[in-house]
One Martini backbone bead per residue (centre of mass of N, CA, C, O) as a GRO file, in nm:
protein
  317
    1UNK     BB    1  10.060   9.207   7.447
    2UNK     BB    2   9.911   9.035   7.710
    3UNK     BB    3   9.775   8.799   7.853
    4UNK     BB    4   9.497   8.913   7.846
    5UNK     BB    5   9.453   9.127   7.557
    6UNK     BB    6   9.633   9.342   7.579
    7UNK     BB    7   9.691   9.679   7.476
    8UNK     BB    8  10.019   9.769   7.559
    9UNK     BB    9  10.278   9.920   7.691
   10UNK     BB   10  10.619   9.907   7.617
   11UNK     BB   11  10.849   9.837   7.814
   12UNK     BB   12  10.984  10.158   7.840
   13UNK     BB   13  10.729  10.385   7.764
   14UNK     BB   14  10.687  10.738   7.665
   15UNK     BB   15  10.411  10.898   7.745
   16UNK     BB   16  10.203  11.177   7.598
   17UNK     BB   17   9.966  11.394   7.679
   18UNK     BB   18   9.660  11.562   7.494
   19UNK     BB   19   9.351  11.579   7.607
   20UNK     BB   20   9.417  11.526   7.934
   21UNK     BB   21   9.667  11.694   7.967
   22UNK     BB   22  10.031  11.701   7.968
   23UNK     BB   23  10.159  11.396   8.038
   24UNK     BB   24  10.412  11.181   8.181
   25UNK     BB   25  10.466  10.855   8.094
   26UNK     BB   26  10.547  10.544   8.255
   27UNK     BB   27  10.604  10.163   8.137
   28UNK     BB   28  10.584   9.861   8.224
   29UNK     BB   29  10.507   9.599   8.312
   30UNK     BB   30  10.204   9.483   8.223
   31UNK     BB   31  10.082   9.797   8.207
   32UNK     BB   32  10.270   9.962   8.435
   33UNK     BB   33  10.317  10.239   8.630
   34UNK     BB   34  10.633  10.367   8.667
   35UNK     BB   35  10.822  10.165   8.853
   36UNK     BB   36  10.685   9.908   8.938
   37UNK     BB   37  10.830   9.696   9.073
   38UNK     BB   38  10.961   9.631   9.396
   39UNK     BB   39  11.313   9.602   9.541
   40UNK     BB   40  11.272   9.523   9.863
   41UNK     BB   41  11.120   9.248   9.894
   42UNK     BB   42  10.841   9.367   9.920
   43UNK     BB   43  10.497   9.318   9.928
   44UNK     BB   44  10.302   9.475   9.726
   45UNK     BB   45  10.033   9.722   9.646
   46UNK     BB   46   9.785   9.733   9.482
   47UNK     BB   47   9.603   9.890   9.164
   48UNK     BB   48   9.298   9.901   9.003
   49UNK     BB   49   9.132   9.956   8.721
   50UNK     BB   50   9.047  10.217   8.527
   51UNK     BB   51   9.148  10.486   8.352
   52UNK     BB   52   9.157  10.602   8.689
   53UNK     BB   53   9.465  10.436   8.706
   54UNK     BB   54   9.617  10.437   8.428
   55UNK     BB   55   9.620  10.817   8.406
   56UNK     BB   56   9.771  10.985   8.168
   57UNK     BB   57   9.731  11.258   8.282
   58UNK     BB   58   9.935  11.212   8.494
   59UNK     BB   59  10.194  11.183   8.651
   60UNK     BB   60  10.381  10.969   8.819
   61UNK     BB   61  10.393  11.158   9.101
   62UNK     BB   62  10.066  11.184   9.123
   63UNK     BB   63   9.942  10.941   9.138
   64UNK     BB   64   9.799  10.730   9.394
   65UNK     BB   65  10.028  10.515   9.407
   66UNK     BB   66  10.273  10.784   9.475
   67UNK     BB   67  10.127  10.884   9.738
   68UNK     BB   68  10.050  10.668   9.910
   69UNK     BB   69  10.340  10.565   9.965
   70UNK     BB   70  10.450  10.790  10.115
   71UNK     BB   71  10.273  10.766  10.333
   72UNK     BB   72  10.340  10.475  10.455
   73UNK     BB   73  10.640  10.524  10.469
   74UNK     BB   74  10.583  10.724  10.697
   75UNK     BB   75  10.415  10.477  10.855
   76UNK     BB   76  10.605  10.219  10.835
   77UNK     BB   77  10.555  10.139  10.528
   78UNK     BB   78  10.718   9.946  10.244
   79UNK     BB   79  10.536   9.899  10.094
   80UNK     BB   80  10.480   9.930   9.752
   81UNK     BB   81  10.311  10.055   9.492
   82UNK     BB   82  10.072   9.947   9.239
   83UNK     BB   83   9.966  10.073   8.890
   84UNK     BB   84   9.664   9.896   8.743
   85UNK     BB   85   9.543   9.980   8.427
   86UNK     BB   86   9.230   9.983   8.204
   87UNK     BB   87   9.047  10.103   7.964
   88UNK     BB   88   8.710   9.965   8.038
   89UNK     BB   89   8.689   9.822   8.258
   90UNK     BB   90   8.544   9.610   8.533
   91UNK     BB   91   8.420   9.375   8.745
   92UNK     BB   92   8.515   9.111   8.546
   93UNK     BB   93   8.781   9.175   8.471
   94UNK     BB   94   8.915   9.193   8.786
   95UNK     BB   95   8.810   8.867   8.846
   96UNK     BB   96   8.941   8.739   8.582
   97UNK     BB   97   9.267   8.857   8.644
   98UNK     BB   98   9.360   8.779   8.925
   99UNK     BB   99   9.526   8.549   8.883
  100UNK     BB  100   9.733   8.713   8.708
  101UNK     BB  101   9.840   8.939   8.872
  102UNK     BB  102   9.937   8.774   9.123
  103UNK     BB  103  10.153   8.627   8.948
  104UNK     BB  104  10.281   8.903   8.873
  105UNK     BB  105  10.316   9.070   9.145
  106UNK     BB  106  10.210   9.004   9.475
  107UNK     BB  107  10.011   9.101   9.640
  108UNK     BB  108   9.930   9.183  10.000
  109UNK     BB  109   9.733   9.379   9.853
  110UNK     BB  110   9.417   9.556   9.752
  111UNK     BB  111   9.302   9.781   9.530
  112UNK     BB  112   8.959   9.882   9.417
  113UNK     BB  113   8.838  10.037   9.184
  114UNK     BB  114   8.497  10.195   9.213
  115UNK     BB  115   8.151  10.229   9.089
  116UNK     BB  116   7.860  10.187   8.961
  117UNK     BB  117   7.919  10.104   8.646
  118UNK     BB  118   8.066   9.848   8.733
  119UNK     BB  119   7.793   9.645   8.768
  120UNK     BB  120   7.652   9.666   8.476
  121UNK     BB  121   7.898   9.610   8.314
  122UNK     BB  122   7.928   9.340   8.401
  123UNK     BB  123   7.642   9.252   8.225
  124UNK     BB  124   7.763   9.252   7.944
  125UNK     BB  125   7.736   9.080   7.650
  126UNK     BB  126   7.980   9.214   7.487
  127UNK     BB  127   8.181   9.142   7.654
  128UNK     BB  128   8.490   8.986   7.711
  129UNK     BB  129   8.356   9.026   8.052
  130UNK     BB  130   8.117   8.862   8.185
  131UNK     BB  131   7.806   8.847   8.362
  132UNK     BB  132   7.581   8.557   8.489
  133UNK     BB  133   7.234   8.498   8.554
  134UNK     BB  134   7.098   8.239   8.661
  135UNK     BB  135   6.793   8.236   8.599
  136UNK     BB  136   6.629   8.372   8.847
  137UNK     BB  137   6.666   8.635   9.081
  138UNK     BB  138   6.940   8.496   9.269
  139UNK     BB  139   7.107   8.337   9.066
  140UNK     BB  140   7.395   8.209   8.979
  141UNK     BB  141   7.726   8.396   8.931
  142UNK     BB  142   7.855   8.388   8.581
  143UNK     BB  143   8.172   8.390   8.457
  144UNK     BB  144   8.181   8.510   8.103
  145UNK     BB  145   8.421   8.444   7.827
  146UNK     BB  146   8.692   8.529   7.607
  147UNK     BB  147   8.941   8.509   7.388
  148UNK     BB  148   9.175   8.659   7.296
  149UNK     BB  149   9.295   8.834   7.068
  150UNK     BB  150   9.540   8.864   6.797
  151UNK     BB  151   9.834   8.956   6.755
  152UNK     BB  152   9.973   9.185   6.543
  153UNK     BB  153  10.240   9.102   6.299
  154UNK     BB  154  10.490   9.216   6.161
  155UNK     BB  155  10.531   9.507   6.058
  156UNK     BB  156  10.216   9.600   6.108
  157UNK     BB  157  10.248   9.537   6.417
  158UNK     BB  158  10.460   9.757   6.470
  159UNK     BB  159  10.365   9.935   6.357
  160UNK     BB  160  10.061   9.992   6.527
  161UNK     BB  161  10.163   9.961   6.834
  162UNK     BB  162  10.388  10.205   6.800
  163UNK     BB  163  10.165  10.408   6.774
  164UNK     BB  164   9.973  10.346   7.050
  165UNK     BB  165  10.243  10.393   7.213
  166UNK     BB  166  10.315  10.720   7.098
  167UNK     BB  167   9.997  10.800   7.045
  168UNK     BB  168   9.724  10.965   7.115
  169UNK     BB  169   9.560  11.024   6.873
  170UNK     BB  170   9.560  10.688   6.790
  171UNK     BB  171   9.414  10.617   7.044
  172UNK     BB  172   9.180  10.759   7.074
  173UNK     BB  173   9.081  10.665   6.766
  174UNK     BB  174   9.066  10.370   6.852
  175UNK     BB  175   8.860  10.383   7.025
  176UNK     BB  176   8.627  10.547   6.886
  177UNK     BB  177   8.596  10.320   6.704
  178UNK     BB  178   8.477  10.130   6.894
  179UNK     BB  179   8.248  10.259   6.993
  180UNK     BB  180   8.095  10.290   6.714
  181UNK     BB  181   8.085   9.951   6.649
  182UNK     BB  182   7.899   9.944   6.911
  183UNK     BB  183   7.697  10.118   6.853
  184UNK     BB  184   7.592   9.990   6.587
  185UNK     BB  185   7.540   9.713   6.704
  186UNK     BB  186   7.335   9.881   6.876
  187UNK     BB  187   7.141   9.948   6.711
  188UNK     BB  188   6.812  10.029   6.587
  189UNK     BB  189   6.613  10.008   6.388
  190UNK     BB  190   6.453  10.264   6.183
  191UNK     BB  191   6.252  10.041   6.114
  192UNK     BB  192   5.944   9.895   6.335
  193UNK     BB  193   5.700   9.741   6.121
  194UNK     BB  194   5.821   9.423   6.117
  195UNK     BB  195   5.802   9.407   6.413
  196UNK     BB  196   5.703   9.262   6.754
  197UNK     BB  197   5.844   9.417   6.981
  198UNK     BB  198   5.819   9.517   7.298
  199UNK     BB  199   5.800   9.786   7.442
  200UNK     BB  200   5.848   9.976   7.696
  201UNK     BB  201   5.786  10.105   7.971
  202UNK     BB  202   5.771  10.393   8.054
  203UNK     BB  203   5.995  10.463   8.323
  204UNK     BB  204   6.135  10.249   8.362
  205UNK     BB  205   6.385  10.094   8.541
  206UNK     BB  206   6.645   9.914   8.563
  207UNK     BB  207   6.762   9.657   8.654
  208UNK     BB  208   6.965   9.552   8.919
  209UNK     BB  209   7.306   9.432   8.945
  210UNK     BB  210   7.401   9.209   9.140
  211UNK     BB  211   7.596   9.322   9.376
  212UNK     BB  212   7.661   9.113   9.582
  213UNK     BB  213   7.729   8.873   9.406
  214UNK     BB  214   8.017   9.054   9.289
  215UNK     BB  215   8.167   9.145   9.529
  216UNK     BB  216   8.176   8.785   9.615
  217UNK     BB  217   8.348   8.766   9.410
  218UNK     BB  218   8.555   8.951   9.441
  219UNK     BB  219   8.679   8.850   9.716
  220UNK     BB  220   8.779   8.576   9.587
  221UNK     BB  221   8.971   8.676   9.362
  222UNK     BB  222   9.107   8.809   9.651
  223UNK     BB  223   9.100   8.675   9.939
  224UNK     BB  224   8.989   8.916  10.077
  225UNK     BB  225   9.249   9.126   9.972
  226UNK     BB  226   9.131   9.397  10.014
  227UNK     BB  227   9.000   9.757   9.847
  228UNK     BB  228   8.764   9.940   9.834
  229UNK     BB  229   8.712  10.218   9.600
  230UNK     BB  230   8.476  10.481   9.584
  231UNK     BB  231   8.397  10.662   9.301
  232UNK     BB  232   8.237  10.909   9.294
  233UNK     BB  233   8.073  11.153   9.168
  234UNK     BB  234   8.053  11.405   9.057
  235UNK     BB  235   8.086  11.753   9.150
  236UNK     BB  236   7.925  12.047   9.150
  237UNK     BB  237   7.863  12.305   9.280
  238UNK     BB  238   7.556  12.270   9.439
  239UNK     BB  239   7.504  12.048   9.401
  240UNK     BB  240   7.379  11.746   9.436
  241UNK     BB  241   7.377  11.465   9.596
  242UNK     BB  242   7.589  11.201   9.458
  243UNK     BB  243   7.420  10.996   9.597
  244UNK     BB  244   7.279  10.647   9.563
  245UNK     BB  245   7.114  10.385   9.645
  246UNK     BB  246   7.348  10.235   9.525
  247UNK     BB  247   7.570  10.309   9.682
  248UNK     BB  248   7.458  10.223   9.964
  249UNK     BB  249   7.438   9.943   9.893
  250UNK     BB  250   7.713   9.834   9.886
  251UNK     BB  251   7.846   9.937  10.108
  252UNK     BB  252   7.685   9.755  10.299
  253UNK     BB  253   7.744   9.467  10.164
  254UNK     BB  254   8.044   9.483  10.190
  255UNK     BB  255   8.042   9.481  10.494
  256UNK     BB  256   7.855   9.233  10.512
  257UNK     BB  257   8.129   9.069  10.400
  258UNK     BB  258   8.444   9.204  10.516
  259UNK     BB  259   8.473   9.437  10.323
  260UNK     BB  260   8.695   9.705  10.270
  261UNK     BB  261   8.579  10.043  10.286
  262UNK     BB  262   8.613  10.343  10.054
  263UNK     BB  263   8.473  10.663  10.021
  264UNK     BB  264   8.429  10.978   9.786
  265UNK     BB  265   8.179  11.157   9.901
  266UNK     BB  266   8.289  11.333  10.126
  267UNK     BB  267   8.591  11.429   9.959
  268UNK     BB  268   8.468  11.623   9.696
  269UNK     BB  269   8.320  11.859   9.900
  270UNK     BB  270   8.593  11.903  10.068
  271UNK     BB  271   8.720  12.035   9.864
  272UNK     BB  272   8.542  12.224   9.740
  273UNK     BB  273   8.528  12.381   9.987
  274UNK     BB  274   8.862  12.431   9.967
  275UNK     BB  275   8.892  12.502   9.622
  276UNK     BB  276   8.900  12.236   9.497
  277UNK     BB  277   8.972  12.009   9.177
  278UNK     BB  278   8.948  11.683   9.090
  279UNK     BB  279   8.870  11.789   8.814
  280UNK     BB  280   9.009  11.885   8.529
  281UNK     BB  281   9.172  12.081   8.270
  282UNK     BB  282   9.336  12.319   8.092
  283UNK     BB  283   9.173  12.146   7.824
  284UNK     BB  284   8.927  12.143   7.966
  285UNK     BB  285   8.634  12.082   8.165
  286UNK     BB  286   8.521  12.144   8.466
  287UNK     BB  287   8.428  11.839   8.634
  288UNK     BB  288   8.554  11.629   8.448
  289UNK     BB  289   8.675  11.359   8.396
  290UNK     BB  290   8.930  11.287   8.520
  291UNK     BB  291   9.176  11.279   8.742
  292UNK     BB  292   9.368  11.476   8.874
  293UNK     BB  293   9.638  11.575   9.101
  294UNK     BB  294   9.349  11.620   9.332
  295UNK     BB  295   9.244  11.327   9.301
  296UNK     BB  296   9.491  11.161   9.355
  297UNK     BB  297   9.534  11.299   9.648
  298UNK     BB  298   9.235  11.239   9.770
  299UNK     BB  299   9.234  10.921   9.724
  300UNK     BB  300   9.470  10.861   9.909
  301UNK     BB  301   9.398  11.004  10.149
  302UNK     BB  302   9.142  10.789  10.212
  303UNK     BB  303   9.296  10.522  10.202
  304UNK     BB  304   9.541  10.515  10.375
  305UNK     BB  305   9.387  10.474  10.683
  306UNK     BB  306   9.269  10.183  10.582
  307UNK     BB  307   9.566  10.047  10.572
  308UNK     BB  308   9.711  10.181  10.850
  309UNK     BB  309   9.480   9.992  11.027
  310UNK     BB  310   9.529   9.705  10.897
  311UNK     BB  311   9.827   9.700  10.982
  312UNK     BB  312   9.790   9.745  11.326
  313UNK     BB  313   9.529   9.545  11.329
  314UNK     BB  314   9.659   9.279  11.176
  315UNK     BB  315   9.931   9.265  11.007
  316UNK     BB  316   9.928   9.265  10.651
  317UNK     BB  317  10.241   9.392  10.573
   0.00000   0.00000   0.00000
């Protein structure tokens, strides 16, 4: 377990995944997949996001950050780039956690993956780190957290940890059973003729999640240096587009911070064009689950030129 709460693989642990895909997986510091910090003396580019940046579909070398990293290689950007991912972070996990992985990492950029799901979840007040709204719709954006559970010790805490470290079985059986606890404890009850609770006026879509406020915490949590990487849903042939207006209204909001921002709106299309596919796997149903290795390879093409074009017109790496 880190500093955060996480309960992560022991650096120098060798997983490999058979849920989806069945690749091996390296583990450093903190975490971190891959080879770790760069030890070439200069400060790395972080990558940071949920399960979808974790990866452990992926081999190392097929990573986003280990595609990304080769790109800059080639255009005299020597910053290695690190990925740190944890499955079912969203934006508060992110803002909470930035000034620790900064002083764990130093990274001179950061790229946030994300996606719609991420501004929603992160007003979940079951969540150990979320927003509130205080007052009215408009009010300041105050994130609550609560302290991480302590890790179980002695031998009981070994074979435990042990097992999550190195079996997908236990890990994948950990989640669900956290979900099953989770929809457990918000089921409503099956009988509501004692209650007296308005139900819901049928139609109605949810509130909006203040995403300009979430935006400009993360802005503020990473110092401007950021890159967000928004990652849109899955498209499979012929759908319609995958984009809904909370994604427009994002990307608006987000440059109108003045945060650098790439979509991959436009680059599942024209994969799906070129006949390949971004997700799924050989043991999997196709279009569905996390990025293959050319989902990693298409979300690298997508932010590399964003990074290029910041290190020569502003000098950031």
């Amino acid at each position: 377990m880190n500093e955060a709460g996480y309960e992560i693989f022991t650096p120098g642990t060798t997983s490999r995944g058979f849920l989806e895909g069945f690749a091996l997986s390296r583990w450093t510091a903190h975490g971190a997949r891959g080879s770790g910090v760069p030890t070439n003396g200069v400060a790395p580019i972080m990558i940071v996001g949920d399960s979808f940046v974790e990866a452990r579909q992926v081999e190392d070398a097929e990573l986003i950050s280990a595609r990304l990293q080769e790109t800059l290689c080639s255009n005299s950007i020597p910053n290695g780039v690190i990925s740190l991912g944890h499955s079912g972070d969203s934006m508060a996990e992110y803002v909470r956690d930035a000034p620790l992985v900064q002083g764990w990492f130093q990274p001179t950029w950061t790229v946030v993956v994300l996606d719609r799901g991420d501004f929603s979840e992160a007003m979940d007040p079951a969540r150990s780190a979320h927003f509130v709204q205080e007052g009215a719709s408009g009010g300041e954006l105050v994130l609550k957290t609560r302290p991480p559970h302590r890790a179980m010790a002695g031998r009981l805490g070994a074979l435990y940890y042990g097992l999550l470290n190195h079996s997908s079985l236990c890990k994948l059986a950990w989640i669900r059973t956290h979900a099953l606890l989770k929809w457990w404890k918000t089921e409503p009850p099956l009988f509501n003729a004692s209650t007296h609770a308005t139900a819901p006026k049928g139609g109605e879509p949810p509130p909006r999640p203040p995403t300009g406020a979430q935006l400009q915490a993360l802005k503020n949590a990473y110092h401007g240096r950021l890159t967000i990487l928004y990652r849109s849903p899955d498209c499979a042939p012929g759908a319609r587009a995958c984009q809904e207006p909370l994604d427009l209204q994002v990307e608006q909001e987000a440059r109108a911070l003045g945060i650098s921002f790439v979509s991959l709106a436009d680059s599942y299309p024209a994969a799906l064009a070129r006949g390949e596919m971004p997700t799924g796997f050989p043991n999997t149903a196709p279009f569905v689950g996390h990025w293959n290795r050319v989902g990693h390879r298409i979300a690298a093409e997508a932010v590399a030129p964003e990074l290029i074009r910041l290190h020569k017109e502003h000098g950031l790496f």
